[in-house]
XYZ file of N, CA and C in Angstrom:
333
model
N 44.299 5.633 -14.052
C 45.347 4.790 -14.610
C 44.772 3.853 -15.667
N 43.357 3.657 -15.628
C 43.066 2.417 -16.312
C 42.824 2.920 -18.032
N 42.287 4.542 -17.480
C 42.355 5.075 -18.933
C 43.550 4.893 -19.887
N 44.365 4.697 -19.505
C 45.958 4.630 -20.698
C 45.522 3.394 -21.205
N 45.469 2.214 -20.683
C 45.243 1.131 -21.146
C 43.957 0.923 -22.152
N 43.000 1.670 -21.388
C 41.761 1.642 -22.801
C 42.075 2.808 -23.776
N 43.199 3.434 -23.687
C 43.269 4.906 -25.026
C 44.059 3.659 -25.424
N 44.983 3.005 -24.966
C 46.518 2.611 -25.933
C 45.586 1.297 -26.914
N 44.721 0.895 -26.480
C 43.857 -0.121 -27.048
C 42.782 0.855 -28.169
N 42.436 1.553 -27.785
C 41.258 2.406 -28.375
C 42.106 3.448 -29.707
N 43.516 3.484 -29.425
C 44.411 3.905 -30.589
C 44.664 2.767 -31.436
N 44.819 1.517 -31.222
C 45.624 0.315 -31.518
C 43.564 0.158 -32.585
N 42.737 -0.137 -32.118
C 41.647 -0.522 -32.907
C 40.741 0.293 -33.433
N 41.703 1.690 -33.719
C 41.037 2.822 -34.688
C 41.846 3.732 -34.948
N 43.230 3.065 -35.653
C 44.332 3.756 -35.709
C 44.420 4.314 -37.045
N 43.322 3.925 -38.251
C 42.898 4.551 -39.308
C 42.474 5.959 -39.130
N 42.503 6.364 -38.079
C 41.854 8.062 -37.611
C 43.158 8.344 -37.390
N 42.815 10.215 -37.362
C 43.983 10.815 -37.386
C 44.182 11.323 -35.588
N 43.353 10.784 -34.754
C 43.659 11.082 -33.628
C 44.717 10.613 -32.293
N 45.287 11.426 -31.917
C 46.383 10.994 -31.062
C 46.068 10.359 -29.682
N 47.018 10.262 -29.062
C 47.010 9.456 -27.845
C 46.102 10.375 -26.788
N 46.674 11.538 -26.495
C 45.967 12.563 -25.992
C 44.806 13.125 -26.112
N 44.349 12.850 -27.517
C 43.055 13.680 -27.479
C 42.670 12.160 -27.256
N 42.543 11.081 -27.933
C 41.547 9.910 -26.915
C 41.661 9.803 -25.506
N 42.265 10.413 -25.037
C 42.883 10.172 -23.543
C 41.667 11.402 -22.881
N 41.526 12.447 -23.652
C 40.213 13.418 -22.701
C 39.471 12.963 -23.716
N 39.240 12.162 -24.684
C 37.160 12.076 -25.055
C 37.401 10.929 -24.020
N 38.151 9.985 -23.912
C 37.922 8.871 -22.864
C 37.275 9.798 -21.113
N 38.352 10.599 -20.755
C 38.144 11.267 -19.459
C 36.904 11.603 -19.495
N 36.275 12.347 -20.398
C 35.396 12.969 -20.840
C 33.656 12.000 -20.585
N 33.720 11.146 -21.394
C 33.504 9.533 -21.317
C 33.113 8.955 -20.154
N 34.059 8.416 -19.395
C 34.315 7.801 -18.166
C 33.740 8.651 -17.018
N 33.590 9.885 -17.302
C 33.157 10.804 -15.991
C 31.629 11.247 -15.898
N 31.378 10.977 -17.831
C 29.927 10.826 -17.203
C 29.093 9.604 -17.088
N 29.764 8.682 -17.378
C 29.470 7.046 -16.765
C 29.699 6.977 -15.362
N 30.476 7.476 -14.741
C 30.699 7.897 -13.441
C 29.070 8.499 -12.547
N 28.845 9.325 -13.164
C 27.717 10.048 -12.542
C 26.066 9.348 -12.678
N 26.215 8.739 -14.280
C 25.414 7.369 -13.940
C 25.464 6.428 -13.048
N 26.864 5.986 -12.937
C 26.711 4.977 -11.905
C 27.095 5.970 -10.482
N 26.838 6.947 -10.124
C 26.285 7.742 -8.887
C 24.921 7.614 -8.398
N 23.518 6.862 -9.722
C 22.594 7.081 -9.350
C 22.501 5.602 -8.902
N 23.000 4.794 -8.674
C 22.774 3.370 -8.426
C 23.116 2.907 -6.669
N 23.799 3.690 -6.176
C 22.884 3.848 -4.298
C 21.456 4.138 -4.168
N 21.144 5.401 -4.921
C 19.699 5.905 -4.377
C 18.699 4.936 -5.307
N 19.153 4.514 -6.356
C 18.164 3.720 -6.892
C 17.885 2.275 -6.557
N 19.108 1.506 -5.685
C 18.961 0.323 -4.992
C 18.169 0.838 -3.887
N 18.407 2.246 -3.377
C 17.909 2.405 -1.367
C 16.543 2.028 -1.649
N 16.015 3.074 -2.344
C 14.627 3.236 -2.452
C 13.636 2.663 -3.744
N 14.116 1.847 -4.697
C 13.347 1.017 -5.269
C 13.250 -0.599 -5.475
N 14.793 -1.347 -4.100
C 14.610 -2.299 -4.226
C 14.404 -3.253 -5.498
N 14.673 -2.993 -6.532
C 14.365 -4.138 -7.809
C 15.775 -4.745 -7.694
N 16.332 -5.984 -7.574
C 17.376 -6.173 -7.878
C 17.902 -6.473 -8.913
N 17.409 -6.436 -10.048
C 17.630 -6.598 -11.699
C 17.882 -5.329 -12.099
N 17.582 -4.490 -11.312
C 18.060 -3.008 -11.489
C 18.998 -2.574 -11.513
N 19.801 -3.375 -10.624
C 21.452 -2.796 -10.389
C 22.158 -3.039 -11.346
N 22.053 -4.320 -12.048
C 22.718 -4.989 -12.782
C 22.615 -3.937 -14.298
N 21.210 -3.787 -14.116
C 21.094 -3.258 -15.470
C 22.012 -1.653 -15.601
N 21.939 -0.536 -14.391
C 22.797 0.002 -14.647
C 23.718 0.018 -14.732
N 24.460 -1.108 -14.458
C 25.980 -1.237 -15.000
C 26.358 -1.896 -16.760
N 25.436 -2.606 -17.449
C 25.074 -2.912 -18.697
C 24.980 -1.230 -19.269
N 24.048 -0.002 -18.969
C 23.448 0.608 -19.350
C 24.889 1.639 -19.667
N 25.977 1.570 -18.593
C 26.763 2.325 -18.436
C 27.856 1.784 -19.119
N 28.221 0.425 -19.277
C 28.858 0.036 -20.435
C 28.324 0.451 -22.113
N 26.843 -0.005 -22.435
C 26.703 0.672 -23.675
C 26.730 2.084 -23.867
N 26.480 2.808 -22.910
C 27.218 4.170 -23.185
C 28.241 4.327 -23.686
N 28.937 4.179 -22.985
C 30.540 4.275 -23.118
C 31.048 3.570 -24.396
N 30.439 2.321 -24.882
C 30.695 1.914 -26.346
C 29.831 2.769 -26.920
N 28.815 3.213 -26.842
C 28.022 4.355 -28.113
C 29.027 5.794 -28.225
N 29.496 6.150 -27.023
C 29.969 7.458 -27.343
C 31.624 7.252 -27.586
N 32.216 5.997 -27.442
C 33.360 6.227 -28.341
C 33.469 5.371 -29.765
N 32.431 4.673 -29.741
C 32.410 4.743 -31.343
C 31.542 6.053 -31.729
N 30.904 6.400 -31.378
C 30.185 7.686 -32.010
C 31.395 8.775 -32.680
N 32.690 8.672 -31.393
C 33.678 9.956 -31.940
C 34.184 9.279 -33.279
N 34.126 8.150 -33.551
C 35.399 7.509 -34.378
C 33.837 7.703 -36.077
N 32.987 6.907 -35.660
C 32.457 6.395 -37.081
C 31.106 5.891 -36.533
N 29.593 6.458 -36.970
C 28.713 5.945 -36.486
C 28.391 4.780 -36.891
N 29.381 3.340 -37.154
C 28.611 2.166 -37.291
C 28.570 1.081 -36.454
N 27.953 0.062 -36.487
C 28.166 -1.228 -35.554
C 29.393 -1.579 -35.752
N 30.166 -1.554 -36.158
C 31.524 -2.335 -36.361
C 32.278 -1.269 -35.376
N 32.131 -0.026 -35.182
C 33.217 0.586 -34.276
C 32.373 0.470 -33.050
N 31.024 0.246 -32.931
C 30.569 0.572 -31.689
C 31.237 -0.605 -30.881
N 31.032 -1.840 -32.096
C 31.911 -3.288 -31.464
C 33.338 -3.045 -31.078
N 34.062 -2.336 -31.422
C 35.348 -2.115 -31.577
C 35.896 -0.867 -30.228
N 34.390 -0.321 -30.391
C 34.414 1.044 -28.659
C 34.480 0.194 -27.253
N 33.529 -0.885 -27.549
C 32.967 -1.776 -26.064
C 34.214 -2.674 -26.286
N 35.223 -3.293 -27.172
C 36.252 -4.289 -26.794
C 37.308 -3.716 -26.590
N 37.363 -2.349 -27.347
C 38.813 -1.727 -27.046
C 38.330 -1.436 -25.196
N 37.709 -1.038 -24.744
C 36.993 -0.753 -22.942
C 37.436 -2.033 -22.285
N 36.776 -3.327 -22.464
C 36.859 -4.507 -21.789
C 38.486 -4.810 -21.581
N 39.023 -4.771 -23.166
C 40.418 -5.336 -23.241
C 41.258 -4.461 -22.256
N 40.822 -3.199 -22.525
C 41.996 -2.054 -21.917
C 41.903 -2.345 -20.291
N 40.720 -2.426 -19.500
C 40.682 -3.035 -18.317
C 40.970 -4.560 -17.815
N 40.868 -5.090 -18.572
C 41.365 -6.750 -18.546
C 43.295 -6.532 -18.433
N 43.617 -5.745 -19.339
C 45.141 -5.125 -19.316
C 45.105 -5.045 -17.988
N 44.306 -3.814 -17.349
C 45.299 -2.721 -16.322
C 44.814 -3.685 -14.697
N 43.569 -4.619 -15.274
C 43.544 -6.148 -14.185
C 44.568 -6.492 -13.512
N 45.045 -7.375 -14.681
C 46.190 -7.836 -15.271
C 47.756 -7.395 -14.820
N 47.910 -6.290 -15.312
C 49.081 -5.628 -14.898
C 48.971 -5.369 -13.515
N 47.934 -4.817 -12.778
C 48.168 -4.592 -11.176
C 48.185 -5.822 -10.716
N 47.444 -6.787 -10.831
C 47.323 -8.067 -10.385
C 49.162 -8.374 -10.023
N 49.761 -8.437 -11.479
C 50.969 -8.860 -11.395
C 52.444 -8.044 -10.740
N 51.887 -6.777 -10.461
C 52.506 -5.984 -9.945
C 52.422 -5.942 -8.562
N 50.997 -6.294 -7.832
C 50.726 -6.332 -6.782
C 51.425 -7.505 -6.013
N 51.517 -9.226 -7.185
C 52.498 -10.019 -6.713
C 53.991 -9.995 -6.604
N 54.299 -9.423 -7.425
C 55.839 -9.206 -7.133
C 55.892 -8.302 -5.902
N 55.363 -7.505 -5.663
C 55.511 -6.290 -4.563
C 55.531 -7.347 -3.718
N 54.504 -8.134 -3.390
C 54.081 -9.163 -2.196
C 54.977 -9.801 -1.936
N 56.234 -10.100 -2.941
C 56.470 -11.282 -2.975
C 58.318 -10.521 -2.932
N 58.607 -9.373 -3.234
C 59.548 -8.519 -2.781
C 59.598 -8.739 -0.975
N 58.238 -7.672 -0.831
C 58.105 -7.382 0.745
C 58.487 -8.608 1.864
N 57.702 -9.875 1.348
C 58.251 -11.004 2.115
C 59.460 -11.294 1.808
């Protein structure tokens, strides 16, 4: 779900391209699944090497991914790579956001 929110953002701050909602929607899937499998290695790498600056860093490591390879699809410069990592943050700060507020009304229905 959170992907719509980072494509509808990631269309909105590279809407000078000729690409649609859909195809950002699988380079995102695309994207996200192998940041996924990075952050798969971060059990076995807390079990058995104990560094705790370690953890942290693979989640940094797995964010600049994810800004290198969707500015990479759009335009190899710093200005989209900036524009890959805020359209990501914003689009999840959104879908925060929106469940947050969805989750209160439900709450607030149910009672």
């Amino acid at each position: 779900m959170m992907l719509l929110f980072v494509a509808f953002w990631t269309n909105i701050f590279f809407r000078k391209y000729k690409f649609n909602f859909y195809e950002v929607i699988v380079i995102l899937c695309f994207v996200v699944g192998e940041s996924m499998l990075l952050l798969s290695l971060e059990p076995i790498i807390s079990k058995y090497l104990k560094i705790p600056i370690l953890n942290s860093a693979i989640y940094w490591l797995v964010f600049a991914y994810i800004s290198f390879a969707i500015g990479s699809v759009f335009e190899r410069k710093f200005s989209s790579y900036l524009k890959a990592f805020s359209a990501y943050i914003i689009g999840m700060l959104t879908f925060g956001i929106l469940a947050s507020i969805i989750a209160i009304i439900y709450d607030i229905i149910i009672k």
